[in-house]
Tab-separated table of C-alpha atoms in Angstrom:
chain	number	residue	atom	x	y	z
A	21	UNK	CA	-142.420	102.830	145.666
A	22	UNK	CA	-138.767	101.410	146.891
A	23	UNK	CA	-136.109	103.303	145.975
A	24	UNK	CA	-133.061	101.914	143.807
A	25	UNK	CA	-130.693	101.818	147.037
A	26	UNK	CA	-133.265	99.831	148.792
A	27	UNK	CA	-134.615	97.157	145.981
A	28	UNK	CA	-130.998	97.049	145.433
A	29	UNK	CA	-130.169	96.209	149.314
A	30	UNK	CA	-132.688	93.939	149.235
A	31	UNK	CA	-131.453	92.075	146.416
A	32	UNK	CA	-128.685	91.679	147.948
A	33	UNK	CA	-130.056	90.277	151.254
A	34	UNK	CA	-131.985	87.923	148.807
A	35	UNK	CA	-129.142	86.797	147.509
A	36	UNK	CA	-127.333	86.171	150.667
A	37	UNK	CA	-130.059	84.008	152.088
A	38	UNK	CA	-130.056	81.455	148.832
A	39	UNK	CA	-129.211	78.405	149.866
A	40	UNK	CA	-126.530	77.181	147.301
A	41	UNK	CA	-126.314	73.609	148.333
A	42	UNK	CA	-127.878	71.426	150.761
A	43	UNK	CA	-127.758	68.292	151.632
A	44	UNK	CA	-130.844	65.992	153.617
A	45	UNK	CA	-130.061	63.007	155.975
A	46	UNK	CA	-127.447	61.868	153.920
A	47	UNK	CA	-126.238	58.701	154.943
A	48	UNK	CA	-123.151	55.816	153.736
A	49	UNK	CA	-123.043	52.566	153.930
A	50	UNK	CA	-120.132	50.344	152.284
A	51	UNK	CA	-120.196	46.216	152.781
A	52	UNK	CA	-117.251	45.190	154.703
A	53	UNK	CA	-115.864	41.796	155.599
A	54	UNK	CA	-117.995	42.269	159.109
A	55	UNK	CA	-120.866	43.084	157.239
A	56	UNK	CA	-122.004	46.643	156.615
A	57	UNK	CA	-120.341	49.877	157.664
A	58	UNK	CA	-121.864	53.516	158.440
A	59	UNK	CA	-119.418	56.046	157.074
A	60	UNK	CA	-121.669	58.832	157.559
A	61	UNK	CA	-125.150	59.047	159.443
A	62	UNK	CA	-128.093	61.226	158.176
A	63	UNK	CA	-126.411	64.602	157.967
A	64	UNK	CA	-127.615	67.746	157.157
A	65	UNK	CA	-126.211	70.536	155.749
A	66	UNK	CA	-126.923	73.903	154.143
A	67	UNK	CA	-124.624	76.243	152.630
A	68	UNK	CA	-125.962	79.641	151.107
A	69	UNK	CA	-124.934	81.844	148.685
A	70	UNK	CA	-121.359	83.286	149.124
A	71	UNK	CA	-120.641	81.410	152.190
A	72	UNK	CA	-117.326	79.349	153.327
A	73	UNK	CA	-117.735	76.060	154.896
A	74	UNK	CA	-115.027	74.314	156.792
A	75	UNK	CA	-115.503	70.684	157.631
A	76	UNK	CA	-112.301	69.529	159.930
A	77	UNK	CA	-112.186	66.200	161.776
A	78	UNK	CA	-109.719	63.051	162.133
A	79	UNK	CA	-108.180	61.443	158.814
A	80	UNK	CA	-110.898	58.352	158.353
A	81	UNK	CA	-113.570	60.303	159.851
A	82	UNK	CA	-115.108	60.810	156.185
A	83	UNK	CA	-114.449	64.317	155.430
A	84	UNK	CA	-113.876	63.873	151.938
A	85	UNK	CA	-116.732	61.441	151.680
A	86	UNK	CA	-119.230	64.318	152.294
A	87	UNK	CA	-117.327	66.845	150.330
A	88	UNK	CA	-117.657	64.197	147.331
A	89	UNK	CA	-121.230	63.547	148.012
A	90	UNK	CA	-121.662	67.095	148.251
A	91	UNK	CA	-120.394	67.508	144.880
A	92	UNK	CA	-121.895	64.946	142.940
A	93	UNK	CA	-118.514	62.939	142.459
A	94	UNK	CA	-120.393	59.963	144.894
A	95	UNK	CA	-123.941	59.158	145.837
A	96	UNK	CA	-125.234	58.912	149.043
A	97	UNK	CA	-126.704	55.576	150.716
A	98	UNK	CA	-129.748	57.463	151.700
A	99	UNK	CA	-130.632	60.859	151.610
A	100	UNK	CA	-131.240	63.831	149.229
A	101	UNK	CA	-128.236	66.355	147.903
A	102	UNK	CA	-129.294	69.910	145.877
A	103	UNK	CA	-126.139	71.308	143.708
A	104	UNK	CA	-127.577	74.661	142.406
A	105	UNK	CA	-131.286	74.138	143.203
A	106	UNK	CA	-131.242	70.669	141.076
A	107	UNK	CA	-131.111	67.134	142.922
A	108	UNK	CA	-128.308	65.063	142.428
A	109	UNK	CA	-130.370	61.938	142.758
A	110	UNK	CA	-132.397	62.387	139.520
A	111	UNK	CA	-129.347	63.319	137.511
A	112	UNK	CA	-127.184	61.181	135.988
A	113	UNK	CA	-123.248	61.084	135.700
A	114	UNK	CA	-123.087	62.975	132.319
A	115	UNK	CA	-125.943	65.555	133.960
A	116	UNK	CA	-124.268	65.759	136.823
A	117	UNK	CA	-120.972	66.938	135.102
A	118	UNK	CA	-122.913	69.380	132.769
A	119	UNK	CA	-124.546	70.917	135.931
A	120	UNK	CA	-120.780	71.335	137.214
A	121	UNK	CA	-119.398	72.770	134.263
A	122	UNK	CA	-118.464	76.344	134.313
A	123	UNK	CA	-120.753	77.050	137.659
A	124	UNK	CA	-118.729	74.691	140.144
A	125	UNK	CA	-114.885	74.344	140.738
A	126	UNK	CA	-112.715	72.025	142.427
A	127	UNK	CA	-108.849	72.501	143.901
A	128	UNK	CA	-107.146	69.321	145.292
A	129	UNK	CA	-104.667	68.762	147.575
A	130	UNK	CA	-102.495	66.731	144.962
A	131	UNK	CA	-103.361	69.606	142.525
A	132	UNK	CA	-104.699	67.364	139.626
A	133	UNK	CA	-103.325	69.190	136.948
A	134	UNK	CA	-103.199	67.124	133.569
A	135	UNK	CA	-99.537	66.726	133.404
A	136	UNK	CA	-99.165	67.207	129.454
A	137	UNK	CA	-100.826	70.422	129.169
A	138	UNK	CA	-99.232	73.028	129.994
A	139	UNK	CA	-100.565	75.930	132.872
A	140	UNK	CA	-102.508	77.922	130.528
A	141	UNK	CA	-103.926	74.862	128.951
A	142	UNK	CA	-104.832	73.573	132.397
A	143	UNK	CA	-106.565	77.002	133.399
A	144	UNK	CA	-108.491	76.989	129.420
A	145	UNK	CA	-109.684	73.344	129.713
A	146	UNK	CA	-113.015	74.826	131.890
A	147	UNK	CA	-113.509	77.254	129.447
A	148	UNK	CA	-112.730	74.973	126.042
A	149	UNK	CA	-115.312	72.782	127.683
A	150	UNK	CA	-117.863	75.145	128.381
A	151	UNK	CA	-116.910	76.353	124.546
A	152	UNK	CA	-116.162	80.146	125.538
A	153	UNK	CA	-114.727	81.593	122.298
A	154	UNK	CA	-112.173	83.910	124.331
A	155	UNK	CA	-110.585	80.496	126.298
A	156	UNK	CA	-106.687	81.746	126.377
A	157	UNK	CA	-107.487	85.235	126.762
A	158	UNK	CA	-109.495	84.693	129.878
A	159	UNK	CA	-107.322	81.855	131.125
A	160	UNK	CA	-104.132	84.146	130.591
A	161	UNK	CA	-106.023	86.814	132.692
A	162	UNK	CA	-106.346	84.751	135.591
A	163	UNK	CA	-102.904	83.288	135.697
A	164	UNK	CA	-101.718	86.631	135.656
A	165	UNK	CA	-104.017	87.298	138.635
A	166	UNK	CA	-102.295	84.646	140.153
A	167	UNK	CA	-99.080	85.543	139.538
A	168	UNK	CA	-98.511	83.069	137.311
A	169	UNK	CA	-98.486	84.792	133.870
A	170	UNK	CA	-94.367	84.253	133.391
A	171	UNK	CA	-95.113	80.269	134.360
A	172	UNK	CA	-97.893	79.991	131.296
A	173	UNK	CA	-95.904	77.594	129.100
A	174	UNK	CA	-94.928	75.549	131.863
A	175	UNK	CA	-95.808	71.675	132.313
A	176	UNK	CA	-96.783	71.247	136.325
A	177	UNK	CA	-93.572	68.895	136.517
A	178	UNK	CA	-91.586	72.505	135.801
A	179	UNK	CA	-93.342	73.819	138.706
A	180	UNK	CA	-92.884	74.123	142.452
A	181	UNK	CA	-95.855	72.886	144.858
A	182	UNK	CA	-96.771	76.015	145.430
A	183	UNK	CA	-97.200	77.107	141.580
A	184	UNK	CA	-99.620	74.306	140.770
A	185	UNK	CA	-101.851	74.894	143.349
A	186	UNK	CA	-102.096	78.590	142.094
A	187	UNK	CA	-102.747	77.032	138.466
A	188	UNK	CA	-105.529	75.017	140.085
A	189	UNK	CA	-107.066	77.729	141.725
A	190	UNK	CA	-106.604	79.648	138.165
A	191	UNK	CA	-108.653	76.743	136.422
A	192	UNK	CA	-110.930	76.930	139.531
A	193	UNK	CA	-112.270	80.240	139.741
A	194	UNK	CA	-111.325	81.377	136.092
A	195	UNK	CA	-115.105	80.558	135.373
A	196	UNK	CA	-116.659	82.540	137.961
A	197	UNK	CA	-118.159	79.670	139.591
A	198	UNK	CA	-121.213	79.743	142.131
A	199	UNK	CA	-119.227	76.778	144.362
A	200	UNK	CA	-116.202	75.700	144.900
A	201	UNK	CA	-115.164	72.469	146.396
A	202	UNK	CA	-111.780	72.224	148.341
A	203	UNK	CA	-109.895	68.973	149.880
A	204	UNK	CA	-107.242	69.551	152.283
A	205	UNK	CA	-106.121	72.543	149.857
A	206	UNK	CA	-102.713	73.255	151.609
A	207	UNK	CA	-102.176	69.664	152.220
A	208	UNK	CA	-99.273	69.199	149.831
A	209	UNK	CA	-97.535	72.581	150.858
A	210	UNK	CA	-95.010	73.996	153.506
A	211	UNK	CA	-96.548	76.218	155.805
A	212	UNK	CA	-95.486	79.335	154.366
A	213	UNK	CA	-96.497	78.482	150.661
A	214	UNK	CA	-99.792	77.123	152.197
A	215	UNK	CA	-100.597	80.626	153.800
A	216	UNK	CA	-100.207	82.396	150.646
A	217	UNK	CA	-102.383	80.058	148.870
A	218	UNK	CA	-104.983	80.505	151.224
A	219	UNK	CA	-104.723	84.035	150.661
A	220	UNK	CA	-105.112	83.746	147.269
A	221	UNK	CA	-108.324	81.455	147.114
A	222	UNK	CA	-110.027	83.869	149.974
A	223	UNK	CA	-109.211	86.783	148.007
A	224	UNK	CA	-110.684	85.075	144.330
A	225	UNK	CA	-113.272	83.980	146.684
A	226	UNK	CA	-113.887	87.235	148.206
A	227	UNK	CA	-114.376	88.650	144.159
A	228	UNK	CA	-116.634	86.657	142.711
A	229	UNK	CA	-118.588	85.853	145.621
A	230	UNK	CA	-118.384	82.266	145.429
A	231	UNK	CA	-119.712	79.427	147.984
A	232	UNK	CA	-116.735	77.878	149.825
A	233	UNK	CA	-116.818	74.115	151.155
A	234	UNK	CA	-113.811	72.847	152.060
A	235	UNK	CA	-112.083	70.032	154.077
A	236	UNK	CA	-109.241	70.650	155.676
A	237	UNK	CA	-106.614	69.528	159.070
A	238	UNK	CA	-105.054	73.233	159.011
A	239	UNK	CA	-106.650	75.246	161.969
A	240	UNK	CA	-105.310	78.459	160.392
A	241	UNK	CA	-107.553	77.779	156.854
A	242	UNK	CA	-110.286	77.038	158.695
A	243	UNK	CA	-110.971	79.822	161.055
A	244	UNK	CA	-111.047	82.174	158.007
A	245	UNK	CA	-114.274	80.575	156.887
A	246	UNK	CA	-117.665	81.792	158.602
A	247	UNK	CA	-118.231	78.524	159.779
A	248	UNK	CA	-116.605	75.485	161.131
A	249	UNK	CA	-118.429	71.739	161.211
A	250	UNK	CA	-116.560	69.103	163.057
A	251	UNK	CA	-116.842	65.687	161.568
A	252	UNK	CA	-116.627	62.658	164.164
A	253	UNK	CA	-118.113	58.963	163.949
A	254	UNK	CA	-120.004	60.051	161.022
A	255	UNK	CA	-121.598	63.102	162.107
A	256	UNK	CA	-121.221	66.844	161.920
A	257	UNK	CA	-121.690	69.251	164.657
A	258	UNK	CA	-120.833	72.741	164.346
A	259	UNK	CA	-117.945	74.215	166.111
């Protein structure tokens, strides 16, 4: 019979090897004045469990196209998407938010905080959603984890840059979620501010063991994650 230590190591390797996403041949096509265009051409992609994904390319070259497809937030022309072992395709838009809630997170690069709530309503909105009973508690938890806890009664228009993409990564990983989607995550933010951000979201990451897919330009965010896909004329090839 196994020991604990080794059911328990190979739990883990289990674990490691899920694939948390994946995404088959997808494919987009949008009608154009000349007639159809190919955004993106049959990708594939699989991300397992507690990895980070960087996809980098051109602007135009349809980054956040995939990362949206990826997501559920678009559909694909062709091609199949699994979120969390379920396919997007045979899910609707209200299934394919309650699939989201509490087990996938978002951060923007224009933060999309709601502007009149203020950051510890932003961070509880997740939670009030998912109806978690302790809401404020755990939300004022995490923007103290941040940093943030001082900043709680705050609207995001009495914040700097830099604060409200810490409140977004707050409402982000305050629900310990399986995935979390990132677009161009330091692209609203001075270099320096953008490096501690990044430090930040790799160390929540690092936590909770959360999936990572992000799109980014910034060379620096990118070569933290364990891989790097290169997006150009609607392909990906790995770095």
């Amino acid at each position: 019979m196994a020991s604990q230590t080794e059911q328990n190591t190979e739990s883990a390797r289990t674990k490691e090897s899920e694939i948390v996403l994946s995404g088959q041949a997808i494919a987009k096509h949008v009608s154009g004045p000349d007639g159809n265009l190919t955004i993106l051409h049959a990708l594939d992609i699989d991300v397992k469990a507690g990895e980070t994904v960087a996809i980098v390319g051109p602007s135009g070259s349809g980054k956040s196209t995939v990362l949206g497809i990826l997501a559920g937030l678009d559909t694909p022309s062709e091609g199949r998407v699994e979120l969390l072992n379920q396919p997007l395709s045979e899910l609707d838009e209200d299934a394919r938010a309650r699939l989201r809630a509490g087990r996938v997170g978002f951060v923007f690069q224009n933060f999309q905080l709601l502007p009149g709530l203020t950051a510890l309503e932003n961070v509880m909105l997740p939670l009030e959603i998912a109806g978690d009973a302790d809401a404020a508690k755990r939300a004022k938890a995490m923007l103290d984890q941040v940093g943030l806890a001082e900043r709680a009664g705050h609207l995001p228009l009495q914040l700097s840059g830099g604060e409200q993409q810490r409140v977004a990564l707050a409402r982000a990983f305050v629900t310990n979620p399986s995935v979390l989607f990132a677009d161009e995550p330091t692209g609203n933010l001075d270099s320096d501010t953008g490096e501690k951000v990044v430090e930040l979201m790799f160390s929540l990451r690092e936590q909770q063991g959360t999936s990572v897919v992000l799109v980014t330009h910034d060379s620096t965010l990118a070569s933290q994650c364990d891989r790097i896909l290169r997006m150009g004329n609607g392909r990906l090839d790995a770095v």
